[in-house]
Amino acid sequence: MGYSLFATPVTRIPSSDKALWSSSHSLKGSARRHGNQEKVVSYTKYVVHSNRLAAGQTGQLLRLPREEAEWEWMSFFVRRIGPGEAYRTLTKGEEAVFVLLGGVCTIDWGQGTRSVGKRKNVFDGLPYAVYVPAGHQIAFTGESVCEIAECRVPSDAKLEPKLISPADVSVNLRGGGNASRQIIDIMASSFPADKLIAVEVYTPGGNWSSYPPHKHDVHNPPAEVDLDEIYYYRIDQPRDGFALQHLYSDQSEHRTVKVQDGDAVLVHDGFHPVVAGPGYDVYYLNFLAGTSRTMAVTEDPKHLWIKSTWKETDPRLPLVGKHTT
């Protein structure tokens, strides 16, 4: 059974419904009012679970303002809109990137309207995205059911909006053996933005990713810079598929979290390798922001030896698109 985005008529639900945060380590909780009811939201340091909408429902899948994440930089949202349904927003005092996870929509980012979108879901091709700097507005109108991931960071930089098409992204294969994966650079450090970096990663079932383990939690350029990071997961068999992510550092306890389709992991510090469950291809969308817009990292020296054993890339790759660089 492959990954399917949707296949039933659309039923809209209130966009105010919030994603629930949960894990075995809850930092705090609070009550939020939804109409005449209160819903208890469990705050955690590591994992955010999406709302589980039915296949034809639209609304907010995930809501993560940076104030609730208790970090400085990124706010992250995922929403689903239906045919004819619109989503409009401003970027006052923030820059943002919107990644079309699947579907077709009309977008107006101040340079006229354009119909964009080719892939049915993240396992069906390369992405469209739109970068929107501070002081602009953008509107999406669904032509089909669409899912949109949105990341925002504080910014006052005066830059220009830009549509990013599948022809604009960089595709490469990284690692080797059972640490092979496919990298899609949507907004690399060379992209004309202020703080945001955006990357898609595809990992075949059973393979490791973000490996050898690396970290970026110390501002010590050019060797390493301090970047917070979001991992937003999709699994090609969403009902049963999973991945494991190991979060650790020399100064803190080791923690391994299980993630499923629609989960987000918040990386505040430390090393954070990923392994895809055997038989389940895994996609994650990375957003990064911090003290410098570079990808300077420190790899765990205990595991660097593994690179010398890599002789070839996993033949299952690429999972989407073509290997272009």
mmCIF file of N, CA and C in Angstrom, residues 192-290:
data_model
loop_
_atom_site.group_PDB
_atom_site.id
_atom_site.type_symbol
_atom_site.label_atom_id
_atom_site.label_comp_id
_atom_site.label_asym_id
_atom_site.label_seq_id
_atom_site.Cartn_x
_atom_site.Cartn_y
_atom_site.Cartn_z
ATOM 1 N N PRO A 192 18.843 33.626 -1.853
ATOM 2 C CA PRO A 192 18.747 34.992 -1.310
ATOM 3 C C PRO A 192 17.622 35.164 -0.291
ATOM 4 N N ALA A 193 17.866 34.692 0.924
ATOM 5 C CA ALA A 193 16.937 34.852 2.047
ATOM 6 C C ALA A 193 17.714 35.416 3.223
ATOM 7 N N ASP A 194 16.997 35.730 4.299
ATOM 8 C CA ASP A 194 17.630 36.324 5.473
ATOM 9 C C ASP A 194 18.125 35.271 6.459
ATOM 10 N N LYS A 195 17.241 34.349 6.874
ATOM 11 C CA LYS A 195 17.601 33.369 7.908
ATOM 12 C C LYS A 195 17.238 31.939 7.562
ATOM 13 N N LEU A 196 16.192 31.714 6.780
ATOM 14 C CA LEU A 196 15.650 30.377 6.583
ATOM 15 C C LEU A 196 16.469 29.529 5.617
ATOM 16 N N ILE A 197 16.552 28.233 5.931
ATOM 17 C CA ILE A 197 17.056 27.194 5.043
ATOM 18 C C ILE A 197 15.986 26.111 4.994
ATOM 19 N N ALA A 198 15.734 25.539 3.798
ATOM 20 C CA ALA A 198 14.703 24.507 3.641
ATOM 21 C C ALA A 198 15.240 23.377 2.772
ATOM 22 N N VAL A 199 15.068 22.136 3.254
ATOM 23 C CA VAL A 199 15.612 20.952 2.589
ATOM 24 C C VAL A 199 14.609 19.808 2.721
ATOM 25 N N GLU A 200 14.446 19.018 1.661
ATOM 26 C CA GLU A 200 13.717 17.762 1.730
ATOM 27 C C GLU A 200 14.706 16.605 1.695
ATOM 28 N N VAL A 201 14.426 15.547 2.465
ATOM 29 C CA VAL A 201 15.300 14.377 2.515
ATOM 30 C C VAL A 201 14.445 13.126 2.373
ATOM 31 N N TYR A 202 14.883 12.201 1.497
ATOM 32 C CA TYR A 202 14.223 10.919 1.286
ATOM 33 C C TYR A 202 15.166 9.801 1.709
ATOM 34 N N THR A 203 14.678 8.920 2.589
ATOM 35 C CA THR A 203 15.493 7.833 3.117
ATOM 36 C C THR A 203 14.782 6.509 2.852
ATOM 37 N N PRO A 204 15.410 5.596 2.087
ATOM 38 C CA PRO A 204 14.770 4.300 1.841
ATOM 39 C C PRO A 204 14.606 3.504 3.133
ATOM 40 N N GLY A 205 13.583 2.648 3.164
ATOM 41 C CA GLY A 205 13.308 1.847 4.347
ATOM 42 C C GLY A 205 14.535 1.080 4.817
ATOM 43 N N GLY A 206 14.809 1.123 6.112
ATOM 44 C CA GLY A 206 15.945 0.437 6.703
ATOM 45 C C GLY A 206 17.228 1.236 6.714
ATOM 46 N N ASN A 207 17.266 2.362 6.030
ATOM 47 C CA ASN A 207 18.483 3.167 5.946
ATOM 48 C C ASN A 207 18.546 4.213 7.054
ATOM 49 N N TRP A 208 19.774 4.648 7.324
ATOM 50 C CA TRP A 208 20.030 5.755 8.237
ATOM 51 C C TRP A 208 20.149 7.052 7.462
ATOM 52 N N SER A 209 19.837 8.156 8.133
ATOM 53 C CA SER A 209 19.924 9.488 7.544
ATOM 54 C C SER A 209 20.453 10.445 8.605
ATOM 55 N N SER A 210 20.877 11.633 8.179
ATOM 56 C CA SER A 210 21.589 12.547 9.085
ATOM 57 C C SER A 210 22.715 11.776 9.774
ATOM 58 N N TYR A 211 23.446 11.012 8.951
ATOM 59 C CA TYR A 211 24.468 10.105 9.477
ATOM 60 C C TYR A 211 25.731 10.180 8.638
ATOM 61 N N PRO A 212 26.935 10.210 9.257
ATOM 62 C CA PRO A 212 27.195 10.140 10.687
ATOM 63 C C PRO A 212 26.477 11.265 11.443
ATOM 64 N N PRO A 213 26.153 11.036 12.719
ATOM 65 C CA PRO A 213 25.433 12.056 13.478
ATOM 66 C C PRO A 213 26.185 13.383 13.477
ATOM 67 N N HIS A 214 25.409 14.471 13.377
ATOM 68 C CA HIS A 214 26.015 15.800 13.396
ATOM 69 C C HIS A 214 25.212 16.703 14.334
ATOM 70 N N LYS A 215 25.809 17.822 14.692
ATOM 71 C CA LYS A 215 25.126 18.806 15.528
ATOM 72 C C LYS A 215 25.468 20.206 15.031
ATOM 73 N N HIS A 216 24.632 21.175 15.444
ATOM 74 C CA HIS A 216 24.844 22.586 15.098
ATOM 75 C C HIS A 216 24.220 23.422 16.210
ATOM 76 N N ASP A 217 24.851 23.395 17.382
ATOM 77 C CA ASP A 217 24.296 24.086 18.555
ATOM 78 C C ASP A 217 25.272 25.044 19.226
ATOM 79 N N VAL A 218 26.410 25.301 18.570
ATOM 80 C CA VAL A 218 27.419 26.210 19.098
ATOM 81 C C VAL A 218 27.779 27.213 18.011
ATOM 82 N N HIS A 219 27.802 28.501 18.361
ATOM 83 C CA HIS A 219 28.202 29.499 17.369
ATOM 84 C C HIS A 219 29.722 29.642 17.408
ATOM 85 N N ASN A 220 30.377 28.891 16.528
ATOM 86 C CA ASN A 220 31.836 28.884 16.439
ATOM 87 C C ASN A 220 32.250 28.835 14.970
ATOM 88 N N PRO A 221 31.850 29.870 14.182
ATOM 89 C CA PRO A 221 32.168 29.844 12.751
ATOM 90 C C PRO A 221 33.673 29.973 12.527
ATOM 91 N N PRO A 222 34.181 29.391 11.447
ATOM 92 C CA PRO A 222 33.433 28.685 10.392
ATOM 93 C C PRO A 222 33.193 27.208 10.670
ATOM 94 N N ALA A 223 33.632 26.698 11.822
ATOM 95 C CA ALA A 223 33.516 25.261 12.087
ATOM 96 C C ALA A 223 32.082 24.827 12.333
ATOM 97 N N GLU A 224 31.314 25.632 13.083
ATOM 98 C CA GLU A 224 29.951 25.259 13.453
ATOM 99 C C GLU A 224 29.159 26.509 13.777
ATOM 100 N N VAL A 225 27.857 26.490 13.441
ATOM 101 C CA VAL A 225 26.975 27.594 13.816
ATOM 102 C C VAL A 225 25.762 27.029 14.542
ATOM 103 N N ASP A 226 25.097 27.902 15.303
ATOM 104 C CA ASP A 226 23.975 27.501 16.147
ATOM 105 C C ASP A 226 22.676 27.611 15.357
ATOM 106 N N LEU A 227 22.070 26.466 15.024
ATOM 107 C CA LEU A 227 20.843 26.419 14.243
ATOM 108 C C LEU A 227 19.822 25.529 14.940
ATOM 109 N N ASP A 228 18.609 26.049 15.148
ATOM 110 C CA ASP A 228 17.492 25.190 15.504
ATOM 111 C C ASP A 228 16.989 24.511 14.239
ATOM 112 N N GLU A 229 16.351 23.339 14.400
ATOM 113 C CA GLU A 229 15.938 22.574 13.226
ATOM 114 C C GLU A 229 14.624 21.857 13.485
ATOM 115 N N ILE A 230 13.790 21.824 12.454
ATOM 116 C CA ILE A 230 12.541 21.069 12.462
ATOM 117 C C ILE A 230 12.661 19.908 11.485
ATOM 118 N N TYR A 231 12.253 18.726 11.917
ATOM 119 C CA TYR A 231 12.080 17.564 11.045
ATOM 120 C C TYR A 231 10.579 17.296 10.957
ATOM 121 N N TYR A 232 10.009 17.439 9.769
ATOM 122 C CA TYR A 232 8.589 17.148 9.566
ATOM 123 C C TYR A 232 8.481 15.894 8.703
ATOM 124 N N TYR A 233 7.847 14.850 9.227
ATOM 125 C CA TYR A 233 7.886 13.523 8.622
ATOM 126 C C TYR A 233 6.628 13.176 7.839
ATOM 127 N N ARG A 234 6.861 12.512 6.703
ATOM 128 C CA ARG A 234 5.823 11.778 5.997
ATOM 129 C C ARG A 234 6.378 10.376 5.684
ATOM 130 N N ILE A 235 5.506 9.377 5.769
ATOM 131 C CA ILE A 235 5.886 7.984 5.552
ATOM 132 C C ILE A 235 5.088 7.446 4.375
ATOM 133 N N ASP A 236 5.727 6.649 3.493
ATOM 134 C CA ASP A 236 5.026 6.229 2.281
ATOM 135 C C ASP A 236 3.898 5.256 2.574
ATOM 136 N N GLN A 237 3.925 4.586 3.716
ATOM 137 C CA GLN A 237 2.782 3.793 4.184
ATOM 138 C C GLN A 237 2.357 4.398 5.521
ATOM 139 N N PRO A 238 1.502 5.417 5.473
ATOM 140 C CA PRO A 238 1.277 6.262 6.646
ATOM 141 C C PRO A 238 0.593 5.574 7.817
ATOM 142 N N ARG A 239 -0.144 4.507 7.584
ATOM 143 C CA ARG A 239 -0.860 3.886 8.691
ATOM 144 C C ARG A 239 0.091 3.150 9.642
ATOM 145 N N ASP A 240 1.060 2.435 9.080
ATOM 146 C CA ASP A 240 1.911 1.572 9.900
ATOM 147 C C ASP A 240 3.377 1.988 9.906
ATOM 148 N N GLY A 241 3.790 2.799 8.949
ATOM 149 C CA GLY A 241 5.201 3.133 8.827
ATOM 150 C C GLY A 241 5.699 4.007 9.971
ATOM 151 N N PHE A 242 7.019 3.987 10.170
ATOM 152 C CA PHE A 242 7.609 4.757 11.261
ATOM 153 C C PHE A 242 9.086 4.978 10.997
ATOM 154 N N ALA A 243 9.647 5.901 11.760
ATOM 155 C CA ALA A 243 11.095 6.115 11.810
ATOM 156 C C ALA A 243 11.466 6.323 13.271
ATOM 157 N N LEU A 244 12.739 6.185 13.576
ATOM 158 C CA LEU A 244 13.268 6.468 14.904
ATOM 159 C C LEU A 244 14.307 7.564 14.787
ATOM 160 N N GLN A 245 14.284 8.509 15.716
ATOM 161 C CA GLN A 245 15.285 9.570 15.743
ATOM 162 C C GLN A 245 15.936 9.589 17.118
ATOM 163 N N HIS A 246 17.267 9.553 17.112
ATOM 164 C CA HIS A 246 18.043 9.485 18.352
ATOM 165 C C HIS A 246 18.616 10.870 18.646
ATOM 166 N N LEU A 247 18.260 11.445 19.781
ATOM 167 C CA LEU A 247 18.675 12.789 20.180
ATOM 168 C C LEU A 247 19.619 12.661 21.364
ATOM 169 N N TYR A 248 20.844 13.168 21.206
ATOM 170 C CA TYR A 248 21.806 13.003 22.289
ATOM 171 C C TYR A 248 22.917 14.035 22.185
ATOM 172 N N SER A 249 23.621 14.223 23.280
ATOM 173 C CA SER A 249 24.837 15.022 23.308
ATOM 174 C C SER A 249 25.704 14.511 24.442
ATOM 175 N N ASP A 250 26.910 15.000 24.538
ATOM 176 C CA ASP A 250 27.802 14.577 25.613
ATOM 177 C C ASP A 250 27.344 15.112 26.958
ATOM 178 N N GLN A 251 26.537 16.178 26.943
ATOM 179 C CA GLN A 251 26.130 16.828 28.191
ATOM 180 C C GLN A 251 24.728 16.435 28.654
ATOM 181 N N SER A 252 23.945 15.748 27.813
ATOM 182 C CA SER A 252 22.555 15.471 28.183
ATOM 183 C C SER A 252 22.244 13.996 27.988
ATOM 184 N N GLU A 253 21.085 13.586 28.500
ATOM 185 C CA GLU A 253 20.684 12.200 28.349
ATOM 186 C C GLU A 253 20.390 11.875 26.893
ATOM 187 N N HIS A 254 20.524 10.603 26.563
ATOM 188 C CA HIS A 254 20.165 10.135 25.232
ATOM 189 C C HIS A 254 18.667 9.847 25.202
ATOM 190 N N ARG A 255 18.022 10.189 24.092
ATOM 191 C CA ARG A 255 16.582 9.957 23.969
ATOM 192 C C ARG A 255 16.288 9.520 22.541
ATOM 193 N N THR A 256 15.545 8.443 22.394
ATOM 194 C CA THR A 256 15.118 7.970 21.082
ATOM 195 C C THR A 256 13.611 8.128 20.987
ATOM 196 N N VAL A 257 13.143 8.793 19.915
ATOM 197 C CA VAL A 257 11.718 9.018 19.729
ATOM 198 C C VAL A 257 11.248 8.274 18.483
ATOM 199 N N LYS A 258 10.045 7.709 18.581
ATOM 200 C CA LYS A 258 9.409 7.085 17.436
ATOM 201 C C LYS A 258 8.506 8.108 16.764
ATOM 202 N N VAL A 259 8.637 8.242 15.444
ATOM 203 C CA VAL A 259 7.824 9.203 14.705
ATOM 204 C C VAL A 259 7.037 8.475 13.631
ATOM 205 N N GLN A 260 5.855 8.995 13.368
ATOM 206 C CA GLN A 260 4.993 8.447 12.330
ATOM 207 C C GLN A 260 4.570 9.576 11.387
ATOM 208 N N ASP A 261 3.764 9.211 10.407
ATOM 209 C CA ASP A 261 3.370 10.160 9.377
ATOM 210 C C ASP A 261 2.733 11.406 9.984
ATOM 211 N N GLY A 262 3.255 12.595 9.628
ATOM 212 C CA GLY A 262 2.711 13.854 10.119
ATOM 213 C C GLY A 262 3.347 14.375 11.381
ATOM 214 N N ASP A 263 4.270 13.631 11.987
ATOM 215 C CA ASP A 263 4.934 14.101 13.198
ATOM 216 C C ASP A 263 6.049 15.086 12.866
ATOM 217 N N ALA A 264 6.335 15.965 13.813
ATOM 218 C CA ALA A 264 7.479 16.888 13.709
ATOM 219 C C ALA A 264 8.357 16.703 14.936
ATOM 220 N N VAL A 265 9.663 16.690 14.725
ATOM 221 C CA VAL A 265 10.642 16.621 15.806
ATOM 222 C C VAL A 265 11.378 17.949 15.868
ATOM 223 N N LEU A 266 11.529 18.483 17.082
ATOM 224 C CA LEU A 266 12.206 19.758 17.303
ATOM 225 C C LEU A 266 13.617 19.480 17.803
ATOM 226 N N VAL A 267 14.596 19.929 17.048
ATOM 227 C CA VAL A 267 15.997 19.724 17.424
ATOM 228 C C VAL A 267 16.536 21.042 17.967
ATOM 229 N N HIS A 268 16.647 21.121 19.278
ATOM 230 C CA HIS A 268 17.188 22.314 19.933
ATOM 231 C C HIS A 268 18.710 22.277 19.985
ATOM 232 N N ASP A 269 19.264 21.092 20.199
ATOM 233 C CA ASP A 269 20.716 20.958 20.336
ATOM 234 C C ASP A 269 21.081 19.486 20.207
ATOM 235 N N GLY A 270 22.381 19.219 20.175
ATOM 236 C CA GLY A 270 22.862 17.851 20.155
ATOM 237 C C GLY A 270 22.791 17.174 18.802
ATOM 238 N N PHE A 271 23.226 15.914 18.795
ATOM 239 C CA PHE A 271 23.218 15.080 17.589
ATOM 240 C C PHE A 271 21.822 14.494 17.399
ATOM 241 N N HIS A 272 21.455 14.162 16.140
ATOM 242 C CA HIS A 272 20.063 13.785 15.884
ATOM 243 C C HIS A 272 19.912 12.873 14.662
ATOM 244 N N PRO A 273 20.584 11.719 14.610
ATOM 245 C CA PRO A 273 20.444 10.818 13.460
ATOM 246 C C PRO A 273 19.063 10.174 13.400
ATOM 247 N N VAL A 274 18.716 9.681 12.196
ATOM 248 C CA VAL A 274 17.402 9.102 11.901
ATOM 249 C C VAL A 274 17.594 7.744 11.248
ATOM 250 N N VAL A 275 16.706 6.791 11.558
ATOM 251 C CA VAL A 275 16.660 5.532 10.817
ATOM 252 C C VAL A 275 15.212 5.264 10.412
ATOM 253 N N ALA A 276 15.029 4.894 9.126
ATOM 254 C CA ALA A 276 13.707 4.567 8.599
ATOM 255 C C ALA A 276 13.381 3.121 8.928
ATOM 256 N N GLY A 277 12.156 2.861 9.369
ATOM 257 C CA GLY A 277 11.740 1.491 9.632
ATOM 258 C C GLY A 277 11.882 0.638 8.379
ATOM 259 N N PRO A 278 12.405 -0.583 8.495
ATOM 260 C CA PRO A 278 12.539 -1.448 7.313
ATOM 261 C C PRO A 278 11.201 -1.619 6.600
ATOM 262 N N GLY A 279 11.220 -1.426 5.276
ATOM 263 C CA GLY A 279 10.010 -1.536 4.472
ATOM 264 C C GLY A 279 9.230 -0.255 4.326
ATOM 265 N N TYR A 280 9.664 0.818 5.022
ATOM 266 C CA TYR A 280 8.925 2.081 5.002
ATOM 267 C C TYR A 280 9.833 3.222 4.566
ATOM 268 N N ASP A 281 9.664 3.682 3.322
ATOM 269 C CA ASP A 281 10.421 4.845 2.869
ATOM 270 C C ASP A 281 9.958 6.071 3.645
ATOM 271 N N VAL A 282 10.923 6.907 4.018
ATOM 272 C CA VAL A 282 10.647 8.044 4.898
ATOM 273 C C VAL A 282 11.061 9.342 4.215
ATOM 274 N N TYR A 283 10.189 10.327 4.306
ATOM 275 C CA TYR A 283 10.454 11.703 3.866
ATOM 276 C C TYR A 283 10.471 12.591 5.091
ATOM 277 N N TYR A 284 11.424 13.518 5.145
ATOM 278 C CA TYR A 284 11.291 14.601 6.114
ATOM 279 C C TYR A 284 11.678 15.926 5.482
ATOM 280 N N LEU A 285 10.954 16.943 5.915
ATOM 281 C CA LEU A 285 11.169 18.319 5.481
ATOM 282 C C LEU A 285 11.893 19.031 6.608
ATOM 283 N N ASN A 286 13.101 19.498 6.330
ATOM 284 C CA ASN A 286 13.894 20.237 7.313
ATOM 285 C C ASN A 286 13.774 21.730 7.107
ATOM 286 N N PHE A 287 13.521 22.462 8.188
ATOM 287 C CA PHE A 287 13.694 23.903 8.223
ATOM 288 C C PHE A 287 14.738 24.214 9.289
ATOM 289 N N LEU A 288 15.641 25.140 8.971
ATOM 290 C CA LEU A 288 16.678 25.543 9.909
ATOM 291 C C LEU A 288 16.767 27.054 9.954
ATOM 292 N N ALA A 289 17.099 27.587 11.141
ATOM 293 C CA ALA A 289 17.351 29.021 11.315
ATOM 294 C C ALA A 289 18.135 29.200 12.599
ATOM 295 N N GLY A 290 18.986 30.244 12.611
ATOM 296 C CA GLY A 290 19.784 30.478 13.816
ATOM 297 C C GLY A 290 20.722 31.652 13.666
#
